[in-house]
mmCIF file of C-alpha atoms in Angstrom:
data_model
loop_
_atom_site.group_PDB
_atom_site.id
_atom_site.type_symbol
_atom_site.label_atom_id
_atom_site.label_comp_id
_atom_site.label_asym_id
_atom_site.label_seq_id
_atom_site.Cartn_x
_atom_site.Cartn_y
_atom_site.Cartn_z
ATOM 1 C CA MET A 255 -34.625 16.309 -16.201
ATOM 2 C CA SER A 256 -31.588 14.820 -16.817
ATOM 3 C CA GLN A 257 -29.215 12.175 -15.589
ATOM 4 C CA GLU A 258 -25.636 12.497 -15.806
ATOM 5 C CA ILE A 259 -23.187 10.889 -17.706
ATOM 6 C CA SER A 260 -20.330 9.132 -15.120
ATOM 7 C CA LEU A 261 -17.397 9.299 -16.449
ATOM 8 C CA TYR A 262 -17.480 5.264 -16.831
ATOM 9 C CA GLU A 263 -19.003 5.910 -20.119
ATOM 10 C CA ARG A 264 -17.387 9.444 -20.309
ATOM 11 C CA LEU A 265 -14.580 7.139 -20.431
ATOM 12 C CA GLY A 266 -15.615 4.651 -23.613
ATOM 13 C CA GLY A 267 -17.426 1.879 -20.672
ATOM 14 C CA VAL A 268 -14.860 -1.252 -20.760
ATOM 15 C CA ASN A 269 -12.864 -1.448 -23.409
ATOM 16 C CA ALA A 270 -11.794 1.746 -23.386
ATOM 17 C CA ILE A 271 -10.441 1.317 -19.989
ATOM 18 C CA ALA A 272 -8.412 -2.141 -20.781
ATOM 19 C CA LEU A 273 -6.543 -0.080 -23.921
ATOM 20 C CA VAL A 274 -5.911 2.877 -21.607
ATOM 21 C CA VAL A 275 -5.118 0.435 -18.495
ATOM 22 C CA ASP A 276 -2.762 -2.026 -20.814
ATOM 23 C CA ASP A 277 -1.055 1.050 -21.669
ATOM 24 C CA PHE A 278 0.074 1.704 -18.573
ATOM 25 C CA VAL A 279 1.283 -1.437 -17.340
ATOM 26 C CA GLU A 280 3.042 -1.406 -20.150
ATOM 27 C CA ARG A 281 4.645 1.940 -19.482
ATOM 28 C CA ILE A 282 5.325 0.987 -15.554
ATOM 29 C CA LEU A 283 6.938 -2.129 -16.588
ATOM 30 C CA ALA A 284 9.995 0.216 -18.552
ATOM 31 C CA ASP A 285 9.816 2.842 -16.171
ATOM 32 C CA PRO A 286 13.378 2.983 -14.749
ATOM 33 C CA VAL A 287 12.951 4.677 -11.382
ATOM 34 C CA LEU A 288 10.217 2.056 -10.376
ATOM 35 C CA HIS A 289 13.006 -0.714 -12.002
ATOM 36 C CA ALA A 290 15.590 1.033 -9.860
ATOM 37 C CA ASN A 291 13.489 -0.620 -6.204
ATOM 38 C CA PRO A 292 13.804 -4.532 -6.219
ATOM 39 C CA LYS A 293 11.140 -4.738 -3.982
ATOM 40 C CA ILE A 294 9.150 -3.455 -7.030
ATOM 41 C CA VAL A 295 10.662 -5.344 -9.728
ATOM 42 C CA ASP A 296 10.262 -8.896 -7.757
ATOM 43 C CA GLY A 297 7.136 -7.824 -7.374
ATOM 44 C CA TYR A 298 6.415 -7.704 -10.477
ATOM 45 C CA GLU A 299 7.691 -11.306 -10.128
ATOM 46 C CA ASN A 300 5.738 -12.703 -8.244
ATOM 47 C CA MET A 301 2.594 -12.013 -10.086
ATOM 48 C CA THR A 302 0.865 -12.498 -14.038
ATOM 49 C CA ILE A 303 1.040 -8.966 -15.955
ATOM 50 C CA PRO A 304 -2.280 -10.638 -17.533
ATOM 51 C CA GLY A 305 -4.432 -10.560 -13.600
ATOM 52 C CA LEU A 306 -2.290 -7.316 -12.895
ATOM 53 C CA LYS A 307 -4.140 -5.594 -15.983
ATOM 54 C CA TYR A 308 -7.070 -6.765 -14.975
ATOM 55 C CA LEU A 309 -7.746 -5.401 -11.386
ATOM 56 C CA ILE A 310 -6.863 -2.704 -12.378
ATOM 57 C CA THR A 311 -8.722 -2.607 -15.059
ATOM 58 C CA GLU A 312 -11.225 -3.415 -12.645
ATOM 59 C CA GLN A 313 -10.685 -1.169 -10.058
ATOM 60 C CA VAL A 314 -10.889 2.312 -12.639
ATOM 61 C CA SER A 315 -13.908 0.425 -13.922
ATOM 62 C CA ALA A 316 -15.844 0.092 -10.371
ATOM 63 C CA ALA A 317 -14.403 3.888 -9.191
ATOM 64 C CA ALA A 318 -15.424 5.192 -12.854
ATOM 65 C CA GLY A 319 -18.863 4.189 -11.711
ATOM 66 C CA GLY A 320 -19.268 1.754 -13.811
ATOM 67 C CA PRO A 321 -21.131 -2.176 -12.721
ATOM 68 C CA GLN A 322 -18.175 -4.049 -12.056
ATOM 69 C CA THR A 323 -16.438 -5.117 -8.681
ATOM 70 C CA TYR A 324 -13.666 -4.654 -7.716
ATOM 71 C CA THR A 325 -12.036 -7.877 -5.322
ATOM 72 C CA GLY A 326 -8.357 -7.440 -5.720
ATOM 73 C CA ARG A 327 -6.238 -6.239 -1.853
ATOM 74 C CA THR A 328 -6.565 -3.272 -0.580
ATOM 75 C CA MET A 329 -4.581 -0.639 -1.433
ATOM 76 C CA LYS A 330 -1.786 -0.808 1.904
ATOM 77 C CA ASP A 331 -1.984 -4.819 1.274
ATOM 78 C CA SER A 332 -1.373 -5.027 -2.747
ATOM 79 C CA HIS A 333 1.532 -1.811 -2.205
ATOM 80 C CA ALA A 334 3.439 -2.516 2.053
ATOM 81 C CA HIS A 335 5.262 -5.576 0.395
ATOM 82 C CA LEU A 336 7.107 -2.780 -2.173
ATOM 83 C CA GLY A 337 8.890 0.014 0.272
ATOM 84 C CA ILE A 338 7.425 2.925 -2.627
ATOM 85 C CA ASN A 339 9.054 6.631 -2.129
ATOM 86 C CA GLU A 340 7.194 9.720 -3.135
ATOM 87 C CA GLU A 341 9.474 9.645 -6.014
ATOM 88 C CA GLU A 342 8.463 6.188 -7.505
ATOM 89 C CA TRP A 343 5.313 7.603 -6.814
ATOM 90 C CA ARG A 344 6.034 10.661 -8.517
ATOM 91 C CA ALA A 345 7.265 8.332 -11.521
ATOM 92 C CA PHE A 346 4.004 6.272 -12.212
ATOM 93 C CA ALA A 347 1.822 9.645 -11.993
ATOM 94 C CA THR A 348 3.805 10.874 -14.744
ATOM 95 C CA ALA A 349 3.485 7.335 -16.872
ATOM 96 C CA PHE A 350 -0.251 7.643 -16.166
ATOM 97 C CA VAL A 351 -0.844 11.627 -17.268
ATOM 98 C CA ALA A 352 1.085 9.781 -20.081
ATOM 99 C CA THR A 353 -0.927 7.282 -21.162
ATOM 100 C CA LEU A 354 -4.261 9.769 -20.541
ATOM 101 C CA ASP A 355 -3.101 11.547 -23.141
ATOM 102 C CA LYS A 356 -1.973 9.331 -25.179
ATOM 103 C CA TYR A 357 -5.634 8.335 -25.635
ATOM 104 C CA SER A 358 -6.772 12.648 -25.211
ATOM 105 C CA ILE A 359 -8.914 11.474 -23.002
ATOM 106 C CA PRO A 360 -10.143 14.811 -21.834
ATOM 107 C CA VAL A 361 -9.357 17.520 -18.606
ATOM 108 C CA ALA A 362 -11.839 16.750 -17.556
ATOM 109 C CA GLU A 363 -12.188 12.878 -17.043
ATOM 110 C CA GLN A 364 -7.839 12.922 -16.536
ATOM 111 C CA ASP A 365 -8.830 14.794 -13.436
ATOM 112 C CA ALA A 366 -11.058 12.854 -12.833
ATOM 113 C CA LEU A 367 -8.914 10.100 -12.975
ATOM 114 C CA LEU A 368 -6.160 11.624 -11.465
ATOM 115 C CA ALA A 369 -8.587 13.003 -7.741
ATOM 116 C CA ILE A 370 -8.938 8.990 -7.787
ATOM 117 C CA VAL A 371 -5.707 7.575 -7.799
ATOM 118 C CA GLY A 372 -4.404 10.335 -6.416
ATOM 119 C CA SER A 373 -6.868 8.786 -2.755
ATOM 120 C CA THR A 374 -4.946 5.519 -2.931
ATOM 121 C CA LYS A 375 -1.100 7.416 -2.811
ATOM 122 C CA ALA A 376 -1.639 7.864 1.793
ATOM 123 C CA GLU A 377 -1.685 4.001 1.253
ATOM 124 C CA ILE A 378 0.829 3.278 -1.083
ATOM 125 C CA VAL A 379 3.814 5.404 -0.645
ATOM 126 C CA GLN A 380 5.962 5.462 2.331
ATOM 127 C CA ALA A 381 7.609 7.672 4.543
ATOM 128 C CA ALA A 382 11.194 8.559 4.500
ATOM 129 C CA ALA A 383 12.329 5.863 6.825
#
């Protein structure tokens, strides 16, 4: 019986995931929709970008079946103060897909990653007031 190859392995492991995360974070840092929210901009200023990249790499690696353990705060705790809305979520998702396309991540792996990311939406996006 053959053993299924994990998403983590199909993505190329932590180094490949870190490369993708690096590009993705640079995209969201430059996104005009996200920069229109002053709470997000303040959030960038209250963290180190290398630290953010590390935590996202750790989180994606763990969620994809790698040996890493995510050590950051919950998505709700780390995003509650940012007031992220649906438009900003879409900008985030668009940047993520653009990065996956840049690195020619196959559709099956993109779908799996988008499902992982999508599972966090309810903890990140705040209902319109």
